[in-house]
Coordinates of C-alpha atoms and ligand atoms in Angstrom, one line a residue:
M1 CA 92.3 103.4 85.7
F2 CA 92.0 104.2 89.4
Y3 CA 93.6 101.7 91.8
K4 CA 91.1 99.5 93.6
G5 CA 93.3 97.2 95.7
L6 CA 95.4 94.2 95.0
I7 CA 92.7 91.7 94.3
E8 CA 91.3 93.6 91.4
K9 CA 94.8 94.3 90.1
Y10 CA 96.1 90.7 90.4
R11 CA 92.8 88.8 90.1
K12 CA 94.3 86.3 87.6
F13 CA 97.0 85.2 90.1
L14 CA 94.6 84.9 93.1
P15 CA 92.0 82.3 94.1
V16 CA 88.9 84.5 93.6
T17 CA 85.9 84.3 91.2
E18 CA 83.2 86.7 90.0
Q19 CA 81.2 85.5 93.0
T20 CA 83.8 86.5 95.6
P21 CA 82.7 89.7 97.4
I22 CA 85.8 91.9 97.4
I23 CA 86.4 93.5 100.8
S24 CA 89.2 96.1 100.1
L25 CA 90.6 99.3 101.6
H26 CA 92.8 99.7 98.5
E27 CA 95.7 98.0 100.1
G28 CA 99.0 97.3 98.2
N29 CA 100.5 99.5 95.6
T30 CA 103.0 100.6 98.2
P31 CA 106.1 102.7 97.3
L32 CA 109.5 101.1 96.5
I33 CA 111.8 103.9 97.7
K34 CA 115.4 104.0 96.6
A35 CA 117.8 104.8 99.5
R36 CA 119.8 108.0 99.0
N37 CA 122.3 107.8 101.8
L38 CA 122.3 104.3 103.3
P39 CA 124.6 102.6 100.7
T40 CA 127.5 105.1 101.3
Q41 CA 126.9 105.2 105.0
I42 CA 127.2 101.4 105.4
G43 CA 129.6 100.8 102.6
L44 CA 127.4 98.8 100.3
I45 CA 128.2 98.7 96.6
G46 CA 124.9 98.9 94.8
E47 CA 121.4 100.1 95.3
I48 CA 119.1 99.6 98.3
Y49 CA 115.3 99.9 98.0
F50 CA 112.8 100.0 100.8
K51 CA 109.4 98.4 100.1
F52 CA 107.5 100.5 102.6
E53 CA 104.6 98.4 103.7
G54 CA 103.8 100.9 106.4
M55 CA 101.9 102.7 103.7
N56 CA 99.1 100.1 103.6
P57 CA 95.7 101.3 104.9
T58 CA 96.2 100.0 108.5
G59 CA 99.9 100.6 108.4
S60 CA 101.4 97.2 107.8
F61 CA 101.7 94.5 105.2
K62 CA 99.0 92.4 107.0
D63 CA 96.4 94.2 104.9
R64 CA 97.6 92.4 101.8
G65 CA 96.6 89.1 103.3
M66 CA 93.6 90.3 105.1
T67 CA 91.8 91.6 102.0
M68 CA 92.0 88.0 100.7
A69 CA 91.2 86.3 104.0
V70 CA 88.2 88.4 104.8
S71 CA 86.8 88.4 101.3
K72 CA 87.0 84.6 101.3
A73 CA 85.4 84.4 104.8
V74 CA 82.5 86.5 103.6
E75 CA 82.2 84.4 100.5
A76 CA 82.0 81.3 102.8
R77 CA 79.3 83.1 104.8
S78 CA 81.4 83.1 107.9
K79 CA 79.8 85.2 110.8
A80 CA 83.1 86.0 112.5
V81 CA 86.8 86.0 112.1
V82 CA 89.4 85.2 114.8
C83 CA 93.1 85.8 115.1
A84 CA 95.9 85.6 117.6
S85 CA 98.1 88.7 117.3
T86 CA 101.1 90.6 118.5
G87 CA 99.2 93.6 117.1
N88 CA 99.2 94.2 113.4
T89 CA 97.2 91.2 112.4
S90 CA 94.5 92.3 114.9
A91 CA 94.5 95.9 113.6
S92 CA 94.1 94.7 110.1
A93 CA 91.5 92.0 110.8
A94 CA 89.5 94.4 112.8
A95 CA 89.4 97.0 110.0
Y96 CA 88.5 94.5 107.2
A97 CA 85.9 92.8 109.4
A98 CA 84.4 96.2 110.2
R99 CA 84.2 96.9 106.5
A100 CA 82.6 93.5 105.8
G101 CA 80.2 93.7 108.7
V102 CA 81.4 90.6 110.4
K103 CA 82.5 90.1 114.0
C104 CA 86.2 90.1 114.8
V105 CA 87.7 88.3 117.8
V106 CA 91.3 89.1 118.7
L107 CA 93.4 87.1 121.2
I108 CA 96.5 89.1 122.2
P109 CA 99.3 87.8 124.3
E110 CA 99.9 89.2 127.8
G111 CA 101.7 92.6 127.9
K112 CA 103.7 94.5 125.3
I113 CA 101.1 95.3 122.6
A114 CA 102.2 98.5 120.8
L115 CA 99.8 101.3 121.5
G116 CA 99.0 102.2 117.9
K117 CA 98.0 98.6 117.1
L118 CA 95.7 98.2 120.1
S119 CA 94.1 101.5 119.4
Q120 CA 93.2 100.3 115.9
A121 CA 91.7 97.0 117.1
V122 CA 89.5 98.7 119.6
M123 CA 88.4 101.6 117.3
H124 CA 87.3 99.1 114.7
G125 CA 85.1 97.4 117.2
A126 CA 86.9 94.0 117.6
E127 CA 86.3 91.9 120.7
V128 CA 89.9 92.1 122.2
L129 CA 90.9 89.5 124.8
E130 CA 94.2 89.5 126.5
I131 CA 95.2 85.9 127.2
D132 CA 97.5 85.3 130.1
G133 CA 100.1 83.5 127.9
N134 CA 102.4 84.1 125.0
F135 CA 101.6 84.5 121.3
D136 CA 101.9 80.8 120.6
D137 CA 99.4 80.0 123.3
A138 CA 97.0 82.6 121.9
L139 CA 97.3 81.0 118.4
D140 CA 96.5 77.6 119.9
F141 CA 93.2 79.0 121.3
A142 CA 92.4 80.8 118.0
R143 CA 92.9 77.6 116.1
E144 CA 90.6 75.7 118.4
L145 CA 87.9 78.4 118.1
S146 CA 88.1 78.0 114.4
V147 CA 87.9 74.2 114.4
K148 CA 85.2 73.7 117.1
Y149 CA 83.2 76.9 116.8
R150 CA 83.5 77.6 113.0
L151 CA 85.0 81.0 113.3
T152 CA 87.3 81.8 110.3
L153 CA 91.0 81.9 111.4
V154 CA 92.8 84.8 109.7
N155 CA 96.3 84.2 111.0
S156 CA 98.9 83.6 108.3
V157 CA 98.1 79.8 108.5
N158 CA 95.0 80.8 106.5
P159 CA 96.3 80.0 103.0
F160 CA 94.5 83.1 101.5
R161 CA 96.6 85.3 103.6
I162 CA 99.8 84.0 101.9
E163 CA 98.1 84.4 98.5
G164 CA 97.4 88.1 99.1
Q165 CA 100.8 88.8 100.6
K166 CA 102.7 87.3 97.6
T167 CA 101.6 90.3 95.5
A168 CA 104.3 92.5 97.2
S169 CA 106.9 90.5 95.2
Y170 CA 104.9 91.2 92.0
E171 CA 105.0 94.9 92.7
I172 CA 108.7 94.9 93.4
C173 CA 109.4 93.1 90.1
E174 CA 107.2 95.5 88.2
S175 CA 108.8 98.6 89.9
L176 CA 112.4 97.4 89.2
K177 CA 111.6 95.8 85.9
Q178 CA 113.6 92.9 87.2
S179 CA 113.9 91.1 90.5
P180 CA 116.3 92.2 93.2
D181 CA 119.5 90.2 93.8
Y182 CA 118.8 90.0 97.6
Q183 CA 115.7 90.6 99.7
F184 CA 116.2 91.3 103.4
M185 CA 113.1 91.0 105.6
P186 CA 112.0 90.3 109.2
V187 CA 110.8 86.8 110.1
G188 CA 108.3 86.2 112.9
N189 CA 105.6 83.6 112.2
A190 CA 107.3 83.3 108.8
G191 CA 104.2 83.7 106.7
N192 CA 105.6 86.7 104.9
I193 CA 108.9 85.2 103.8
T194 CA 106.8 82.2 102.5
A195 CA 104.5 84.6 100.6
Y196 CA 107.3 86.7 99.0
W197 CA 109.1 83.6 97.9
K198 CA 106.0 82.3 96.3
G199 CA 105.5 85.6 94.5
Y200 CA 109.0 85.7 93.2
K201 CA 108.7 82.1 91.9
D202 CA 105.5 83.0 90.1
Y203 CA 107.2 85.8 88.2
N204 CA 110.3 83.7 87.6
K205 CA 108.1 81.0 86.1
A206 CA 106.3 83.4 83.8
E207 CA 109.5 85.1 82.5
P208 CA 112.7 83.4 83.7
S209 CA 115.1 85.6 81.7
K210 CA 113.6 88.8 83.1
Y211 CA 112.9 87.8 86.7
A212 CA 115.7 85.8 88.2
L213 CA 115.2 84.4 91.8
P214 CA 116.5 86.7 94.5
K215 CA 118.3 85.3 97.6
M216 CA 115.9 85.5 100.6
M217 CA 117.6 86.9 103.7
G218 CA 115.3 86.6 106.7
F219 CA 116.1 88.0 110.2
Q220 CA 114.7 87.0 113.6
A221 CA 115.4 88.9 116.8
A222 CA 118.1 87.2 118.8
G223 CA 115.8 86.7 121.8
S224 CA 113.2 84.9 119.7
A225 CA 115.1 83.1 117.0
P226 CA 113.6 79.6 116.9
I227 CA 114.5 78.9 113.2
V228 CA 118.1 80.0 113.8
E229 CA 118.4 78.0 117.0
G230 CA 116.6 75.0 115.5
R231 CA 114.1 74.7 118.3
P232 CA 111.0 76.4 119.6
I233 CA 111.7 79.2 122.1
A234 CA 109.4 78.9 125.2
K235 CA 109.7 82.6 126.3
P236 CA 110.6 84.7 123.3
E237 CA 111.8 88.2 124.1
T238 CA 112.6 91.2 121.9
I239 CA 111.7 94.9 121.7
A240 CA 110.5 94.1 118.2
T241 CA 107.1 92.8 119.4
A242 CA 105.8 92.0 115.9
I243 CA 108.4 89.2 115.6
R244 CA 108.3 88.0 119.2
I245 CA 107.3 84.5 118.2
G246 CA 108.8 81.3 119.6
N247 CA 107.3 78.7 117.4
P248 CA 106.5 80.0 113.8
A249 CA 103.5 78.5 112.1
S250 CA 105.3 78.6 108.7
W251 CA 108.6 77.3 109.9
K252 CA 109.0 74.7 107.2
T253 CA 108.1 76.9 104.3
A254 CA 110.5 79.6 105.6
E255 CA 113.3 77.1 105.5
E256 CA 112.3 76.1 102.0
A257 CA 112.5 79.7 100.9
R258 CA 115.9 80.0 102.5
D259 CA 117.2 76.8 101.0
E260 CA 115.7 77.1 97.5
S261 CA 117.0 80.6 97.2
R262 CA 120.4 79.8 98.8
G263 CA 119.7 82.6 101.2
V264 CA 119.9 82.7 105.0
I265 CA 117.8 83.0 108.1
D266 CA 119.8 84.6 110.8
K267 CA 119.3 86.8 113.9
V268 CA 120.0 90.3 115.0
T269 CA 120.2 91.7 118.5
D270 CA 117.8 94.3 119.9
D271 CA 120.6 96.8 119.9
E272 CA 121.3 96.2 116.2
I273 CA 117.5 96.5 115.5
L274 CA 117.3 99.8 117.4
E275 CA 120.4 101.1 115.6
A276 CA 118.9 100.3 112.2
Y277 CA 115.5 101.8 113.3
R278 CA 117.2 105.1 114.1
I279 CA 119.5 105.1 111.0
V280 CA 116.6 104.7 108.5
A281 CA 114.5 107.3 110.2
A282 CA 117.4 109.8 110.6
T283 CA 119.1 109.3 107.2
E284 CA 116.4 108.3 104.8
G285 CA 113.3 110.0 106.3
I286 CA 111.5 106.7 106.7
F287 CA 109.9 105.8 110.0
C288 CA 109.3 102.0 110.4
E289 CA 108.5 100.0 113.4
P290 CA 111.2 98.1 115.3
A291 CA 110.4 94.7 113.8
S292 CA 110.7 96.1 110.3
A293 CA 114.1 97.5 111.0
S294 CA 115.5 94.0 111.6
S295 CA 115.7 93.8 107.8
I296 CA 118.1 96.8 107.7
A297 CA 119.9 95.5 110.8
G298 CA 120.5 92.2 108.9
L299 CA 121.8 94.1 105.9
I300 CA 124.2 96.1 108.0
K301 CA 125.4 93.0 109.8
Y302 CA 126.0 91.2 106.5
V303 CA 127.9 94.2 104.9
R304 CA 130.1 94.4 108.1
Q305 CA 130.8 90.6 107.9
G306 CA 132.0 91.0 104.3
Y307 CA 129.2 88.7 102.9
F308 CA 129.1 90.6 99.6
K309 CA 132.5 89.6 98.4
N310 CA 132.9 90.5 94.8
N311 CA 132.6 94.2 94.0
E312 CA 129.7 93.8 91.5
P313 CA 127.0 96.4 92.2
I314 CA 123.9 94.6 93.7
K315 CA 120.3 95.5 94.0
V316 CA 118.9 94.9 97.5
V317 CA 115.3 95.3 98.7
C318 CA 114.6 95.7 102.4
V319 CA 111.0 95.1 103.3
L320 CA 109.8 97.6 105.9
T321 CA 106.8 95.7 107.1
G322 CA 105.0 98.3 109.3
H323 CA 104.8 102.0 110.1
G324 CA 106.8 103.6 112.9
L325 CA 103.7 105.4 114.3
K326 CA 102.4 101.9 115.3
D327 CA 104.7 101.9 118.3
P328 CA 105.3 105.5 119.4
D329 CA 106.4 104.4 122.9
T330 CA 109.5 102.7 121.6
A331 CA 110.4 105.7 119.5
V332 CA 110.0 108.2 122.4
A333 CA 111.7 105.9 124.9
T334 CA 114.8 105.3 122.8
A335 CA 115.2 108.7 121.2
V336 CA 116.7 112.0 122.4
K337 CA 114.3 114.0 124.5
P338 CA 113.2 117.5 123.3
K339 CA 115.2 120.2 125.0
K340 CA 113.4 122.7 127.3
V341 CA 114.2 126.3 126.7
K342 CA 113.0 129.7 128.0
A343 CA 110.6 131.6 125.7
N344 CA 113.2 134.0 124.4
M345 CA 115.1 134.2 121.1
K346 CA 118.6 134.1 122.6
D347 CA 118.0 130.8 124.4
I348 CA 116.3 129.4 121.3
I349 CA 119.3 130.4 119.1
D350 CA 121.8 129.0 121.7
A351 CA 119.9 125.7 121.8
I352 CA 119.8 125.3 118.0
G353 CA 123.5 126.0 118.0
L354 CA 123.3 128.5 115.1
Ligands
LIG401 C1 103.6 90.4 111.2 C2 104.8 91.2 111.2 C3 106.1 90.7 110.9 C4 106.3 89.3 110.8 O1 105.8 88.7 109.7 P1 105.6 87.1 109.6 O2 104.8 86.8 108.4 O3 104.9 86.7 110.9 O4 107.0 86.5 109.6 C5 107.1 91.6 110.8 N1 106.9 92.9 110.9 C6 105.7 93.5 111.1 C7 105.6 94.9 111.3 C8 104.6 92.6 111.3 O5 103.4 93.2 111.5

């Protein structure tokens, strides 16, 4: 049967009824791609898989949560949805709101919104307001708008978002026919690590012998690593704008995922993120956005540290949360520039180095 999105597929695991109008762009069902070159290159014994969430309709995993959040908002006869966003949430909210025919209000923090994400929000007709403050300030205003003016808040504090996002774990379990041993992923507002852990626990509960619980390995950017530092960061900084968050809304549940799974939440520097961002593009043919590459940066860091001690082959999943085309400026600014050559074959051959 042809795929109609994750709510139809996982209806029995989700808080929807026959009365819920399903607002879908056929999100989910993203590829789990096995790495060909990375294990040898970084010296990992085992298999690495990329869950490429950049293949969702608006180019990030946010669509998994948004199909649920917007469907439930329409069911509740909400006239408008609101979110604070570093970019991908607004792109997704704007698209699903457009499809549902409800208004979308987006509060973005000052500066540094990736070009692709902004272009999506404006094309889908959202009311985009740049707040002169950081993400956490924008989220406070969005919360207040939802409480006092009855707009539906579609940030990951909306519990339906987490419900939709947990389906990524189901897909991984089904693709591998088991759960991975480790899952590496970025951590920003920490809704996604919360959601994945919930999903893995669902499958574990249903069939414990088949689906063991993976260790959850979450990575923040060093300049905005509140969970690692154990305190909110007033002025979070990182090139990975999707995880530039100083006071994560799902802080507590992220720590629970870490502790219950006996995993870690650690940090990686912007240099490590950019290195991983280039490696996965150049050696695996997968272009993800900088924030997504923090999962691979974390894996590289842990291999180098000798974290995987015994030589048992392991299965690792790295979640690549968003598509590289979201943030073309970072790619162009950090990559090698195209060479300029005269329009003759000799110069072209010389430049290629044939
Ligand atoms: C939102 C986002 C994150 C962070 O997810 P959280 O649920 O906030 O931890 C990471 N990468 C990308 C591309 C995102 O859009």
